[in-house]
mmCIF file of C-alpha atoms and ligand atoms in Angstrom:
data_model
loop_
_atom_site.group_PDB
_atom_site.id
_atom_site.type_symbol
_atom_site.label_atom_id
_atom_site.label_comp_id
_atom_site.label_asym_id
_atom_site.label_seq_id
_atom_site.Cartn_x
_atom_site.Cartn_y
_atom_site.Cartn_z
ATOM 1 C CA SER P 26 19.821 -3.907 34.236
ATOM 2 C CA ARG P 27 21.152 -1.953 31.259
ATOM 3 C CA ARG P 28 18.569 0.071 29.399
ATOM 4 C CA PRO P 29 18.923 -0.467 25.676
ATOM 5 C CA SER P 30 19.795 2.664 23.773
ATOM 6 C CA ILE P 31 18.791 1.946 20.190
ATOM 7 C CA TYR P 32 20.326 3.891 17.366
ATOM 8 C CA TYR P 33 19.623 3.661 13.619
ATOM 9 C CA ARG P 34 22.222 4.020 10.866
ATOM 10 C CA PRO P 35 22.840 2.790 7.311
ATOM 11 C CA ILE P 36 24.243 -0.722 6.900
ATOM 12 C CA ASN P 37 27.924 -0.692 5.888
ATOM 13 C CA PRO P 38 30.505 -3.285 4.729
ATOM 14 C CA ASN P 39 31.598 -3.995 8.330
ATOM 15 C CA ASP P 40 28.117 -5.439 8.928
ATOM 16 C CA LEU P 41 28.520 -8.192 6.327
ATOM 17 C CA ASP P 42 29.143 -11.207 8.587
ATOM 18 C CA ARG P 43 26.576 -10.268 11.212
ATOM 19 C CA LEU P 44 23.942 -9.421 8.586
ATOM 20 C CA GLU P 45 24.436 -12.798 6.953
ATOM 21 C CA GLN P 46 24.315 -14.611 10.291
ATOM 22 C CA ILE P 47 21.068 -12.972 11.416
ATOM 23 C CA HIS P 48 19.405 -13.691 8.064
ATOM 24 C CA ARG P 49 20.459 -17.331 8.385
ATOM 25 C CA ASP P 50 19.108 -17.492 11.939
ATOM 26 C CA ILE P 51 15.695 -15.912 11.408
ATOM 27 C CA PHE P 52 14.532 -16.534 7.821
ATOM 28 C CA PRO P 53 13.334 -19.816 6.329
ATOM 29 C CA ILE P 54 14.679 -18.713 2.930
ATOM 30 C CA LYS P 55 18.336 -18.898 1.944
ATOM 31 C CA TYR P 56 19.852 -15.642 0.669
ATOM 32 C CA GLU P 57 22.870 -15.795 -1.626
ATOM 33 C CA TYR P 58 26.213 -14.208 -0.835
ATOM 34 C CA GLU P 59 25.636 -11.675 -3.659
ATOM 35 C CA PHE P 60 22.531 -10.424 -1.849
ATOM 36 C CA PHE P 61 24.553 -9.460 1.242
ATOM 37 C CA GLN P 62 27.320 -7.963 -0.899
ATOM 38 C CA THR P 63 24.786 -5.791 -2.706
ATOM 39 C CA VAL P 64 23.179 -4.676 0.554
ATOM 40 C CA VAL P 65 26.391 -3.687 2.355
ATOM 41 C CA ASN P 66 27.720 -1.894 -0.712
ATOM 42 C CA GLY P 67 24.421 -0.084 -1.096
ATOM 43 C CA VAL P 68 24.125 -0.205 -4.895
ATOM 44 C CA GLY P 69 20.454 0.488 -5.700
ATOM 45 C CA ILE P 70 19.717 -0.373 -2.085
ATOM 46 C CA VAL P 71 18.598 1.516 0.984
ATOM 47 C CA SER P 72 19.064 -0.022 4.381
ATOM 48 C CA TRP P 73 19.050 0.737 8.068
ATOM 49 C CA ALA P 74 20.736 -1.062 10.909
ATOM 50 C CA ALA P 75 19.554 -0.932 14.510
ATOM 51 C CA VAL P 76 22.349 -1.089 17.069
ATOM 52 C CA ASP P 77 22.325 -0.919 20.880
ATOM 53 C CA ARG P 78 24.770 1.748 22.002
ATOM 54 C CA SER P 79 24.433 0.626 25.625
ATOM 55 C CA ARG P 80 26.116 -2.715 24.889
ATOM 56 C CA PRO P 81 29.748 -3.065 25.995
ATOM 57 C CA ASP P 82 32.643 -2.009 23.771
ATOM 58 C CA GLY P 83 32.980 -4.162 20.707
ATOM 59 C CA TYR P 84 29.219 -4.763 20.530
ATOM 60 C CA SER P 85 27.798 -1.263 20.705
ATOM 61 C CA ASP P 86 27.785 -1.020 16.910
ATOM 62 C CA GLU P 87 26.772 -4.625 16.175
ATOM 63 C CA LEU P 88 23.507 -5.186 14.287
ATOM 64 C CA ILE P 89 20.524 -6.195 16.373
ATOM 65 C CA GLY P 90 18.020 -5.391 13.656
ATOM 66 C CA PHE P 91 17.886 -4.335 10.017
ATOM 67 C CA VAL P 92 15.682 -3.440 7.118
ATOM 68 C CA THR P 93 16.870 -3.790 3.522
ATOM 69 C CA ALA P 94 15.056 -2.363 0.502
ATOM 70 C CA LYS P 95 15.645 -1.636 -3.159
ATOM 71 C CA PHE P 96 14.506 0.902 -5.715
ATOM 72 C CA VAL P 97 12.064 -0.304 -8.370
ATOM 73 C CA LEU P 98 10.597 1.623 -11.275
ATOM 74 C CA ALA P 99 6.839 1.805 -10.661
ATOM 75 C CA LYS P 100 6.018 0.833 -14.240
ATOM 76 C CA ASP P 101 8.160 -2.322 -13.975
ATOM 77 C CA SER P 102 6.707 -3.357 -10.633
ATOM 78 C CA GLU P 103 3.973 -5.891 -10.001
ATOM 79 C CA ILE P 104 1.768 -3.096 -8.642
ATOM 80 C CA ASP P 105 2.095 -0.916 -11.746
ATOM 81 C CA ASP P 106 -1.719 -1.035 -12.054
ATOM 82 C CA LEU P 107 -2.105 0.686 -8.669
ATOM 83 C CA ILE P 108 0.216 3.590 -9.437
ATOM 84 C CA CYS P 109 -0.811 7.081 -10.362
ATOM 85 C CA TYR P 110 1.448 8.248 -13.219
ATOM 86 C CA ASP P 111 2.399 11.840 -13.913
ATOM 87 C CA SER P 112 5.365 11.564 -16.252
ATOM 88 C CA SER P 113 5.978 15.317 -16.576
ATOM 89 C CA GLN P 114 8.257 15.228 -13.521
ATOM 90 C CA GLY P 115 10.233 12.050 -14.331
ATOM 91 C CA GLU P 116 10.003 8.320 -13.686
ATOM 92 C CA GLU P 117 7.917 7.234 -10.719
ATOM 93 C CA THR P 118 9.673 4.900 -8.311
ATOM 94 C CA LEU P 119 8.770 2.571 -5.480
ATOM 95 C CA ILE P 120 10.762 1.166 -2.622
ATOM 96 C CA TYR P 121 10.507 -2.593 -2.201
ATOM 97 C CA ILE P 122 11.349 -3.956 1.238
ATOM 98 C CA LEU P 123 13.482 -7.068 0.822
ATOM 99 C CA THR P 124 14.080 -8.142 4.406
ATOM 100 C CA LEU P 125 13.250 -6.955 7.912
ATOM 101 C CA GLY P 126 14.424 -8.584 11.102
ATOM 102 C CA VAL P 127 15.138 -8.013 14.764
ATOM 103 C CA VAL P 128 17.141 -10.484 16.855
ATOM 104 C CA GLU P 129 14.937 -12.358 19.301
ATOM 105 C CA THR P 130 16.167 -10.779 22.550
ATOM 106 C CA TYR P 131 15.361 -7.297 21.221
ATOM 107 C CA ARG P 132 11.831 -7.975 19.972
ATOM 108 C CA ASN P 133 8.691 -6.196 21.222
ATOM 109 C CA HIS P 134 10.472 -2.915 21.867
ATOM 110 C CA GLY P 135 9.228 -1.153 18.758
ATOM 111 C CA ILE P 136 12.492 -1.592 16.830
ATOM 112 C CA ALA P 137 10.852 -3.056 13.706
ATOM 113 C CA MET P 138 8.299 -0.293 13.811
ATOM 114 C CA SER P 139 11.082 2.306 13.903
ATOM 115 C CA LEU P 140 12.961 0.611 11.050
ATOM 116 C CA ILE P 141 9.891 0.614 8.792
ATOM 117 C CA SER P 142 9.168 4.201 9.798
ATOM 118 C CA GLU P 143 12.663 5.148 8.602
ATOM 119 C CA VAL P 144 11.899 3.613 5.198
ATOM 120 C CA ILE P 145 8.569 5.450 4.963
ATOM 121 C CA ARG P 146 10.148 8.756 5.966
ATOM 122 C CA TYR P 147 12.920 8.286 3.397
ATOM 123 C CA ALA P 148 10.411 7.395 0.640
ATOM 124 C CA SER P 149 8.283 10.416 1.533
ATOM 125 C CA GLY P 150 11.299 12.652 0.974
ATOM 126 C CA LEU P 151 11.661 11.529 -2.647
ATOM 127 C CA SER P 152 9.184 13.471 -4.767
ATOM 128 C CA LEU P 153 8.918 10.778 -7.461
ATOM 129 C CA CYS P 154 8.456 7.958 -4.992
ATOM 130 C CA ARG P 155 4.900 6.638 -4.897
ATOM 131 C CA GLY P 156 5.160 4.155 -2.069
ATOM 132 C CA VAL P 157 6.765 1.335 -0.150
ATOM 133 C CA TYR P 158 5.697 -2.271 -0.719
ATOM 134 C CA LEU P 159 6.627 -5.762 0.398
ATOM 135 C CA HIS P 160 5.639 -9.420 0.509
ATOM 136 C CA VAL P 161 5.045 -11.313 3.721
ATOM 137 C CA ILE P 162 4.365 -15.011 4.133
ATOM 138 C CA ALA P 163 0.725 -15.561 5.095
ATOM 139 C CA TYR P 164 1.434 -17.281 8.431
ATOM 140 C CA ASN P 165 3.714 -14.546 9.783
ATOM 141 C CA LYS P 166 1.292 -13.003 12.276
ATOM 142 C CA PRO P 167 3.744 -10.664 14.078
ATOM 143 C CA ALA P 168 4.912 -9.133 10.796
ATOM 144 C CA ILE P 169 1.346 -8.804 9.463
ATOM 145 C CA ARG P 170 0.248 -7.088 12.694
ATOM 146 C CA LEU P 171 3.187 -4.712 12.345
ATOM 147 C CA TYR P 172 2.304 -3.702 8.767
ATOM 148 C CA ASN P 173 -1.368 -3.288 9.678
ATOM 149 C CA ARG P 174 -0.461 -1.146 12.669
ATOM 150 C CA LEU P 175 1.706 1.050 10.446
ATOM 151 C CA MET P 176 -1.268 1.513 8.064
ATOM 152 C CA PHE P 177 0.084 -0.510 5.167
ATOM 153 C CA ARG P 178 -2.712 -1.742 2.886
ATOM 154 C CA CYS P 179 -2.976 -5.394 1.999
ATOM 155 C CA VAL P 180 -3.699 -5.325 -1.744
ATOM 156 C CA ARG P 181 -3.181 -8.936 -2.805
ATOM 157 C CA ARG P 182 -2.942 -12.509 -1.671
ATOM 158 C CA LEU P 183 -0.535 -14.431 -3.898
ATOM 159 C CA ASN P 184 -1.127 -18.139 -4.072
ATOM 160 C CA GLY P 185 1.954 -20.289 -3.489
ATOM 161 C CA PHE P 186 4.320 -17.319 -3.779
ATOM 162 C CA TYR P 187 6.947 -18.845 -1.495
ATOM 163 C CA LEU P 188 8.518 -22.262 -1.979
ATOM 164 C CA ILE P 189 10.135 -23.523 1.229
ATOM 165 C CA LYS P 190 11.415 -27.072 1.541
ATOM 166 C CA ARG P 191 9.267 -28.087 -1.434
ATOM 167 C CA GLN P 192 6.117 -26.672 0.141
ATOM 168 C CA HIS P 193 4.228 -23.696 -1.260
ATOM 169 C CA PHE P 194 2.981 -20.864 0.960
ATOM 170 C CA ASP P 195 0.822 -17.871 0.127
ATOM 171 C CA ALA P 196 2.050 -14.319 0.494
ATOM 172 C CA PHE P 197 0.317 -11.031 1.192
ATOM 173 C CA LEU P 198 1.391 -7.952 -0.698
ATOM 174 C CA PHE P 199 1.297 -4.816 1.453
ATOM 175 C CA VAL P 200 1.669 -1.243 0.165
ATOM 176 C CA TYR P 201 2.104 2.092 1.882
ATOM 177 C CA PHE P 202 1.500 4.968 -0.516
ATOM 178 C CA VAL P 203 3.437 8.198 0.059
ATOM 179 C CA ASN P 204 3.416 11.754 -1.272
ATOM 180 C CA GLY P 205 -0.353 11.938 -1.363
ATOM 181 C CA TYR P 206 -0.960 8.929 -3.639
HETATM 182 N N1 LIG Z 330 6.848 -2.115 24.827
HETATM 183 C C1 LIG Z 330 6.079 -3.211 24.707
HETATM 184 N N2 LIG Z 330 5.607 -3.666 23.532
HETATM 185 C C2 LIG Z 330 5.926 -2.966 22.443
HETATM 186 C C3 LIG Z 330 6.720 -1.800 22.494
HETATM 187 C C4 LIG Z 330 7.190 -1.375 23.750
HETATM 188 N N3 LIG Z 330 7.954 -0.294 23.887
HETATM 189 N N4 LIG Z 330 6.876 -1.341 21.246
HETATM 190 C C5 LIG Z 330 6.204 -2.181 20.442
HETATM 191 N N5 LIG Z 330 5.621 -3.149 21.157
HETATM 192 C C6 LIG Z 330 4.825 -4.283 20.663
HETATM 193 C C7 LIG Z 330 4.015 -3.934 19.454
HETATM 194 O O1 LIG Z 330 2.775 -3.335 19.792
HETATM 195 C C8 LIG Z 330 3.864 -5.279 18.811
HETATM 196 O O2 LIG Z 330 2.831 -6.008 19.449
HETATM 197 P P1 LIG Z 330 1.841 -7.000 18.656
HETATM 198 O O3 LIG Z 330 2.699 -7.936 17.850
HETATM 199 O O4 LIG Z 330 1.073 -7.669 19.731
HETATM 200 O O5 LIG Z 330 1.007 -6.155 17.758
HETATM 201 C C9 LIG Z 330 5.157 -5.982 19.114
HETATM 202 O O6 LIG Z 330 5.726 -5.265 20.181
HETATM 203 C C10 LIG Z 330 6.102 -6.057 17.925
HETATM 204 O O7 LIG Z 330 6.357 -4.782 17.336
HETATM 205 P P2 LIG Z 330 7.853 -4.264 17.195
HETATM 206 O O8 LIG Z 330 8.508 -4.271 18.524
HETATM 207 O O9 LIG Z 330 7.845 -3.001 16.426
HETATM 208 O O10 LIG Z 330 8.488 -5.398 16.283
HETATM 209 P P3 LIG Z 330 9.843 -6.230 16.613
HETATM 210 O O11 LIG Z 330 10.969 -5.284 16.765
HETATM 211 O O12 LIG Z 330 9.578 -7.188 17.698
HETATM 212 O O13 LIG Z 330 10.060 -7.005 15.216
HETATM 213 C C11 LIG Z 330 9.593 -8.653 13.512
HETATM 214 C C12 LIG Z 330 8.984 -7.635 14.519
HETATM 215 C C13 LIG Z 330 10.559 -7.942 12.580
HETATM 216 C C14 LIG Z 330 8.459 -9.265 12.698
HETATM 217 C C15 LIG Z 330 10.351 -9.732 14.343
HETATM 218 O O14 LIG Z 330 9.421 -10.519 15.019
HETATM 219 C C16 LIG Z 330 11.254 -10.636 13.499
HETATM 220 O O15 LIG Z 330 12.408 -10.316 13.228
HETATM 221 N N6 LIG Z 330 10.714 -11.800 13.064
HETATM 222 C C17 LIG Z 330 11.465 -12.762 12.257
HETATM 223 C C18 LIG Z 330 11.743 -12.230 10.856
HETATM 224 C C19 LIG Z 330 10.495 -11.740 10.169
HETATM 225 O O16 LIG Z 330 9.438 -12.350 10.260
HETATM 226 N N7 LIG Z 330 10.611 -10.622 9.439
HETATM 227 C C20 LIG Z 330 9.528 -9.993 8.666
HETATM 228 C C21 LIG Z 330 9.330 -10.750 7.427
HETATM 229 S S1 LIG Z 330 8.474 -9.804 6.187
HETATM 230 C C22 LIG Z 330 9.705 -9.040 5.307
HETATM 231 O O17 LIG Z 330 10.828 -9.220 5.561
HETATM 232 C C23 LIG Z 330 9.348 -8.114 4.196
#
Protein backbone atom coordinates (compact mmCIF):
# COMPACT_ATOMS: atom_id res chain seq x y z
CA SER A 1 0.00 0.00 0.00
CA ARG A 2 0.97 3.65 -0.46
CA ARG A 3 3.19 5.06 2.25
CA PRO A 4 1.90 8.42 3.37
CA SER A 5 4.30 11.25 2.75
CA ILE A 6 3.20 14.01 5.10
CA TYR A 7 4.14 17.58 4.40
CA TYR A 8 3.40 20.72 6.45
CA ARG A 9 2.58 24.15 5.01
CA PRO A 10 0.59 27.26 5.96
CA ILE A 11 -3.17 27.16 5.41
CA ASN A 12 -4.25 29.25 2.41
CA PRO A 13 -7.57 30.45 0.90
CA ASN A 14 -7.85 27.32 -1.30
CA ASP A 15 -8.24 25.30 1.91
CA LEU A 16 -11.44 27.08 2.96
CA ASP A 17 -14.04 24.43 2.07
CA ARG A 18 -12.02 21.47 3.30
CA LEU A 19 -11.05 23.25 6.53
CA GLU A 20 -14.69 24.01 7.24
CA GLN A 21 -15.76 20.45 6.44
CA ILE A 22 -13.18 18.83 8.72
CA HIS A 23 -14.08 21.17 11.59
CA ARG A 24 -17.74 20.26 11.12
CA ASP A 25 -16.89 16.55 11.08
CA ILE A 26 -14.64 16.37 14.14
CA PHE A 27 -15.61 19.11 16.62
CA PRO A 28 -18.71 19.23 18.81
CA ILE A 29 -18.63 23.05 18.64
CA LYS A 30 -19.90 25.05 15.68
CA TYR A 31 -17.42 27.55 14.21
CA GLU A 32 -18.75 30.55 12.31
CA TYR A 33 -17.92 31.31 8.70
CA GLU A 34 -15.90 34.36 9.83
CA PHE A 35 -13.60 32.06 11.80
CA PHE A 36 -12.61 30.13 8.66
CA GLN A 37 -12.28 33.35 6.66
CA THR A 38 -9.92 34.76 9.28
CA VAL A 39 -7.85 31.57 9.37
CA VAL A 40 -7.37 31.21 5.60
CA ASN A 41 -6.57 34.89 5.21
CA GLY A 42 -4.10 34.67 8.06
CA VAL A 43 -4.85 38.01 9.74
CA GLY A 44 -3.43 37.77 13.28
CA ILE A 45 -3.39 34.01 12.78
CA VAL A 46 -0.75 31.35 12.37
CA SER A 47 -1.69 28.00 10.95
CA TRP A 48 -0.28 24.83 9.49
CA ALA A 49 -1.88 22.31 7.21
CA ALA A 50 -0.79 18.68 6.96
CA VAL A 51 -1.15 17.19 3.49
CA ASP A 52 -0.27 13.75 2.09
CA ARG A 53 1.86 14.20 -1.01
CA SER A 54 1.55 10.50 -1.83
CA ARG A 55 -2.18 10.83 -2.55
CA PRO A 56 -3.21 10.87 -6.22
CA ASP A 57 -3.34 14.09 -8.23
CA GLY A 58 -6.04 16.43 -7.06
CA TYR A 59 -5.71 15.25 -3.45
CA SER A 60 -2.00 15.55 -2.80
CA ASP A 61 -2.47 19.07 -1.44
CA GLU A 62 -5.78 18.48 0.36
CA LEU A 63 -5.85 19.02 4.13
CA ILE A 64 -5.68 15.91 6.27
CA GLY A 65 -4.80 17.81 9.42
CA PHE A 66 -4.44 21.36 10.70
CA VAL A 67 -3.59 23.54 13.62
CA THR A 68 -4.89 27.11 13.91
CA ALA A 69 -3.64 29.66 16.44
CA LYS A 70 -3.78 33.37 17.11
CA PHE A 71 -1.56 36.01 18.66
CA VAL A 72 -2.60 37.34 22.07
CA LEU A 73 -0.94 40.03 24.15
CA ALA A 74 0.28 38.33 27.34
CA LYS A 75 -1.11 41.08 29.56
CA ASP A 76 -4.59 40.69 28.03
CA SER A 77 -4.59 36.91 28.32
CA GLU A 78 -6.20 34.81 31.01
CA ILE A 79 -2.74 33.61 32.07
CA ASP A 80 -1.33 37.11 32.54
CA ASP A 81 -0.55 36.15 36.16
CA LEU A 82 1.81 33.40 34.99
CA ILE A 83 3.85 35.59 32.66
CA CYS A 84 7.25 37.02 33.35
CA TYR A 85 7.27 40.65 32.13
CA ASP A 86 10.32 42.52 30.91
CA SER A 87 8.88 45.52 29.10
CA SER A 88 12.23 46.99 28.02
CA GLN A 89 12.15 44.90 24.83
CA GLY A 90 8.49 45.43 23.85
CA GLU A 91 5.12 43.80 24.46
CA GLU A 92 5.16 40.15 25.46
CA THR A 93 2.96 37.90 23.37
CA LEU A 94 1.49 34.42 23.55
CA ILE A 95 0.20 32.07 20.92
CA TYR A 96 -3.23 30.63 21.63
CA ILE A 97 -4.10 27.40 19.83
CA LEU A 98 -7.66 27.64 18.55
CA THR A 99 -8.16 24.28 16.87
CA LEU A 100 -6.17 21.13 16.15
CA GLY A 101 -7.42 18.17 14.18
CA VAL A 102 -6.37 15.20 12.09
CA VAL A 103 -8.83 13.28 9.91
CA GLU A 104 -9.60 9.86 11.35
CA THR A 105 -7.80 7.70 8.77
CA TYR A 106 -4.54 9.57 9.41
CA ARG A 107 -4.54 9.42 13.21
CA ASN A 108 -1.84 7.75 15.33
CA HIS A 109 0.96 8.58 12.91
CA GLY A 110 2.36 11.49 14.89
CA ILE A 111 0.78 14.16 12.68
CA ALA A 112 -0.79 16.11 15.57
CA MET A 113 2.49 15.93 17.41
CA SER A 114 4.29 17.40 14.39
CA LEU A 115 1.67 20.16 14.00
CA ILE A 116 2.02 21.25 17.63
CA SER A 117 5.80 21.04 17.33
CA GLU A 118 5.60 23.48 14.40
CA VAL A 119 3.70 25.94 16.61
CA ILE A 120 6.23 25.59 19.43
CA ARG A 121 9.17 26.04 17.07
CA TYR A 122 7.55 29.13 15.55
CA ALA A 123 6.81 30.62 19.00
CA SER A 124 10.38 29.92 20.11
CA GLY A 125 11.65 31.97 17.18
CA LEU A 126 9.82 35.09 18.36
CA SER A 127 11.88 36.75 21.08
CA LEU A 128 8.89 38.42 22.76
CA CYS A 129 6.78 35.28 22.75
CA ARG A 130 6.43 33.73 26.20
CA GLY A 131 4.53 30.58 25.34
CA VAL A 132 1.81 28.60 23.64
CA TYR A 133 -1.45 27.84 25.43
CA LEU A 134 -4.79 26.20 24.76
CA HIS A 135 -8.00 24.83 26.24
CA VAL A 136 -9.06 21.22 25.93
CA ILE A 137 -12.33 19.66 27.02
CA ALA A 138 -11.76 17.49 30.09
CA TYR A 139 -12.95 14.22 28.51
CA ASN A 140 -10.67 14.42 25.47
CA LYS A 141 -8.13 11.79 26.52
CA PRO A 142 -6.18 11.53 23.22
CA ALA A 143 -5.63 15.29 23.10
CA ILE A 144 -4.68 15.47 26.79
CA ARG A 145 -2.17 12.62 26.33
CA LEU A 146 -0.71 14.49 23.37
CA TYR A 147 -0.20 17.74 25.31
CA ASN A 148 1.28 15.86 28.27
CA ARG A 149 3.65 13.98 25.99
CA LEU A 150 4.78 17.26 24.45
CA MET A 151 5.51 18.62 27.97
CA PHE A 152 2.71 21.16 28.13
CA ARG A 153 1.81 22.03 31.73
CA CYS A 154 -1.76 21.80 32.91
CA VAL A 155 -2.21 25.00 34.92
CA ARG A 156 -5.97 25.19 35.44
CA ARG A 157 -9.21 23.30 35.41
CA LEU A 158 -12.05 25.58 34.34
CA ASN A 159 -15.46 24.59 35.57
CA GLY A 160 -18.16 24.46 32.90
CA PHE A 161 -15.98 26.25 30.34
CA TYR A 162 -17.66 24.60 27.36
CA LEU A 163 -21.39 24.65 26.67
CA ILE A 164 -22.39 21.90 24.23
CA LYS A 165 -26.03 21.09 23.54
CA ARG A 166 -27.01 22.86 26.76
CA GLN A 167 -24.59 20.80 28.83
CA HIS A 168 -21.55 22.26 30.57
CA PHE A 169 -18.14 20.58 30.43
CA ASP A 170 -14.91 21.44 32.21
CA ALA A 171 -11.77 22.43 30.35
CA PHE A 172 -8.08 22.10 31.13
CA LEU A 173 -5.78 24.97 30.32
CA PHE A 174 -2.37 23.80 29.10
CA VAL A 175 0.69 26.03 28.63
CA TYR A 176 4.07 25.47 27.04
CA PHE A 177 6.51 28.22 27.99
CA VAL A 178 9.20 29.16 25.46
CA ASN A 179 12.34 31.29 25.37
CA GLY A 180 13.44 30.23 28.82
CA TYR A 181 10.30 31.33 30.72
N1 LIG B 1 3.17 4.95 15.02
C1 LIG B 1 2.30 4.53 15.95
N2 LIG B 1 1.77 5.33 16.89
C2 LIG B 1 2.15 6.61 16.87
C3 LIG B 1 3.07 7.12 15.93
C4 LIG B 1 3.59 6.23 14.97
N3 LIG B 1 4.46 6.63 14.04
N4 LIG B 1 3.24 8.43 16.17
C5 LIG B 1 2.45 8.73 17.22
N5 LIG B 1 1.81 7.64 17.65
C6 LIG B 1 0.84 7.54 18.75
C7 LIG B 1 1.15 8.48 19.88
O1 LIG B 1 2.09 7.93 20.79
C8 LIG B 1 -0.21 8.66 20.48
O2 LIG B 1 -0.53 7.56 21.31
P1 LIG B 1 -1.37 7.71 22.68
O3 LIG B 1 -2.63 8.47 22.34
O4 LIG B 1 -1.62 6.32 23.10
O5 LIG B 1 -0.53 8.49 23.63
C9 LIG B 1 -1.15 8.61 19.30
O6 LIG B 1 -0.41 8.01 18.27
C10 LIG B 1 -1.67 9.97 18.88
O7 LIG B 1 -0.64 10.93 18.65
P2 LIG B 1 -0.54 11.66 17.25
O8 LIG B 1 -0.46 10.66 16.16
O9 LIG B 1 0.52 12.69 17.32
O10 LIG B 1 -1.95 12.40 17.19
P3 LIG B 1 -3.01 12.31 15.97
O11 LIG B 1 -2.37 12.77 14.72
O12 LIG B 1 -3.66 10.98 15.97
O13 LIG B 1 -4.07 13.45 16.41
C11 LIG B 1 -5.83 14.42 17.74
C12 LIG B 1 -4.53 13.58 17.75
C13 LIG B 1 -5.57 15.76 17.07
C14 LIG B 1 -6.29 14.65 19.17
C15 LIG B 1 -6.89 13.62 16.92
O14 LIG B 1 -7.28 12.50 17.66
C16 LIG B 1 -8.13 14.44 16.55
O15 LIG B 1 -8.17 15.14 15.54
N6 LIG B 1 -9.19 14.36 17.40
C17 LIG B 1 -10.44 15.08 17.17
C18 LIG B 1 -10.26 16.59 17.34
C19 LIG B 1 -9.62 16.95 18.65
O16 LIG B 1 -9.92 16.37 19.69
N7 LIG B 1 -8.72 17.94 18.62
C20 LIG B 1 -8.00 18.47 19.79
C21 LIG B 1 -8.90 19.34 20.55
S1 LIG B 1 -8.02 20.45 21.63
C22 LIG B 1 -7.76 21.84 20.70
O17 LIG B 1 -8.16 21.91 19.61
C23 LIG B 1 -7.00 22.98 21.28
